[in-house]
Amino acid sequence: MSLKILMDVGVGTLCEEWLSQQGHDVLAVRNIDPQMGDDEILEIAAREERLAVTMDKDFGELVYRHKAAHAGVLLLRLDDATGLEKVQVISQIFSEHGDKLFGSFSVYKNGRLRIHPR
């Protein structure tokens, strides 16, 4: 299953490249405007029906407190992870749960993925 994805800067180029190699349509924030605000990232992702992949906890506040529209958010809580470790986590998430990510707010932390459907 191929997804349209908007990758936030903090996730890293290795993850962007890996997801592209897996056949996903990946748009990287770093190639648009690396200084782009979270609200604008979420707006672009919603407008283009892309899953926003980020490491920024502020997305939770935008979605839940401010009721921002979204097409799905994957929040990775991998603060000290290397690029390869992030790729391993994303690989596992997409292979086991890829069909549930679109439209949901999902959080990966401490080896667990919580998926909160809309």
Coordinates of C-alpha atoms in Angstrom, one line a residue:
M1 CA 0.0 0.0 0.0
S2 CA 1.5 3.3 -1.1
L3 CA 0.9 6.4 1.0
K4 CA 1.3 10.1 0.3
I5 CA 3.6 11.4 3.1
L6 CA 4.9 14.8 4.3
M7 CA 8.1 14.4 6.2
D8 CA 9.0 17.0 8.9
V9 CA 12.7 18.1 8.9
G10 CA 13.6 16.4 12.3
V11 CA 12.8 12.9 11.0
G12 CA 15.7 12.9 8.7
T13 CA 16.8 12.2 5.1
L14 CA 17.4 8.4 5.7
C15 CA 13.7 7.9 6.5
E16 CA 12.7 10.1 3.5
E17 CA 14.8 8.0 1.2
W18 CA 13.7 4.7 2.7
L19 CA 10.0 5.5 2.3
S20 CA 10.5 6.7 -1.2
Q21 CA 12.3 3.5 -2.1
Q22 CA 9.3 1.6 -0.7
G23 CA 7.1 3.3 -3.3
H24 CA 5.6 6.0 -1.1
D25 CA 5.0 9.5 -2.5
V26 CA 7.3 11.5 -0.1
L27 CA 7.4 15.3 0.1
A28 CA 10.0 16.6 2.4
V29 CA 9.5 19.8 4.4
R30 CA 13.3 20.5 4.1
N31 CA 12.8 20.8 0.3
I32 CA 9.9 23.3 0.7
D33 CA 11.0 25.5 3.6
P34 CA 13.0 24.0 6.5
Q35 CA 11.8 26.9 8.8
M36 CA 8.1 26.1 8.1
G37 CA 5.8 26.3 11.1
D38 CA 4.0 23.3 12.4
D39 CA 0.5 24.7 11.6
E40 CA 1.6 25.3 8.0
I41 CA 3.0 21.7 7.7
L42 CA -0.3 20.3 9.0
E43 CA -2.2 22.5 6.6
I44 CA -0.2 21.3 3.5
A45 CA -0.5 17.7 4.6
A46 CA -4.3 18.0 5.0
R47 CA -4.8 19.9 1.7
E48 CA -2.7 17.3 -0.2
E49 CA -4.1 14.4 1.8
R50 CA -0.6 13.4 3.1
L51 CA 0.3 11.6 6.3
A52 CA 2.5 14.0 8.3
V53 CA 5.5 12.2 9.9
T54 CA 7.1 14.2 12.6
M55 CA 9.1 14.1 15.9
D56 CA 7.5 17.4 17.1
K57 CA 5.1 17.0 20.0
D58 CA 3.4 20.3 19.1
F59 CA 1.4 18.4 16.5
G60 CA -0.6 16.8 19.3
E61 CA -1.6 20.2 20.6
L62 CA -2.5 21.4 17.1
V63 CA -4.7 18.4 16.5
Y64 CA -6.4 17.9 19.9
R65 CA -6.5 21.4 21.4
H66 CA -6.8 23.5 18.3
K67 CA -8.8 20.9 16.3
A68 CA -6.5 21.4 13.3
A69 CA -7.6 19.4 10.2
H70 CA -5.2 16.6 9.2
A71 CA -5.0 13.6 7.0
G72 CA -3.1 11.6 9.6
V73 CA -0.1 12.3 11.8
L74 CA 2.6 9.9 12.9
L75 CA 4.5 11.3 15.9
L76 CA 7.8 9.5 16.5
R77 CA 9.1 9.9 20.0
L78 CA 12.7 8.9 19.1
D79 CA 14.7 11.9 20.5
D80 CA 18.1 10.2 20.7
A81 CA 17.7 7.7 17.8
T82 CA 20.2 7.5 14.9
G83 CA 18.9 7.7 11.3
L84 CA 19.2 3.9 11.0
E85 CA 17.2 3.4 14.2
K86 CA 14.5 5.7 12.9
V87 CA 14.4 3.7 9.6
Q88 CA 14.0 0.5 11.5
V89 CA 11.1 1.8 13.5
I90 CA 9.4 3.3 10.5
S91 CA 9.9 0.1 8.6
Q92 CA 8.2 -1.9 11.4
I93 CA 5.4 0.6 11.7
F94 CA 4.6 0.8 8.0
S95 CA 4.8 -3.0 7.5
E96 CA 2.6 -3.8 10.5
H97 CA 0.2 -0.8 10.7
G98 CA 0.6 1.2 7.4
D99 CA -3.1 0.6 6.5
K100 CA -4.2 2.2 9.8
L101 CA -2.1 5.4 9.8
F102 CA -4.0 7.5 7.2
G103 CA -6.5 9.7 9.0
S104 CA -5.3 8.7 12.5
F105 CA -3.1 10.4 15.1
S106 CA -0.5 7.8 15.9
V107 CA 2.3 8.0 18.5
Y108 CA 5.3 5.8 18.7
K109 CA 7.2 5.8 22.0
N110 CA 9.2 3.2 24.0
G111 CA 8.6 0.4 21.4
R112 CA 4.8 0.9 21.3
L113 CA 2.6 2.4 18.7
R114 CA -0.7 3.9 19.8
I115 CA -3.2 4.7 17.0
H116 CA -6.0 7.1 17.7
P117 CA -8.5 7.0 14.9
R118 CA -10.5 10.2 14.2

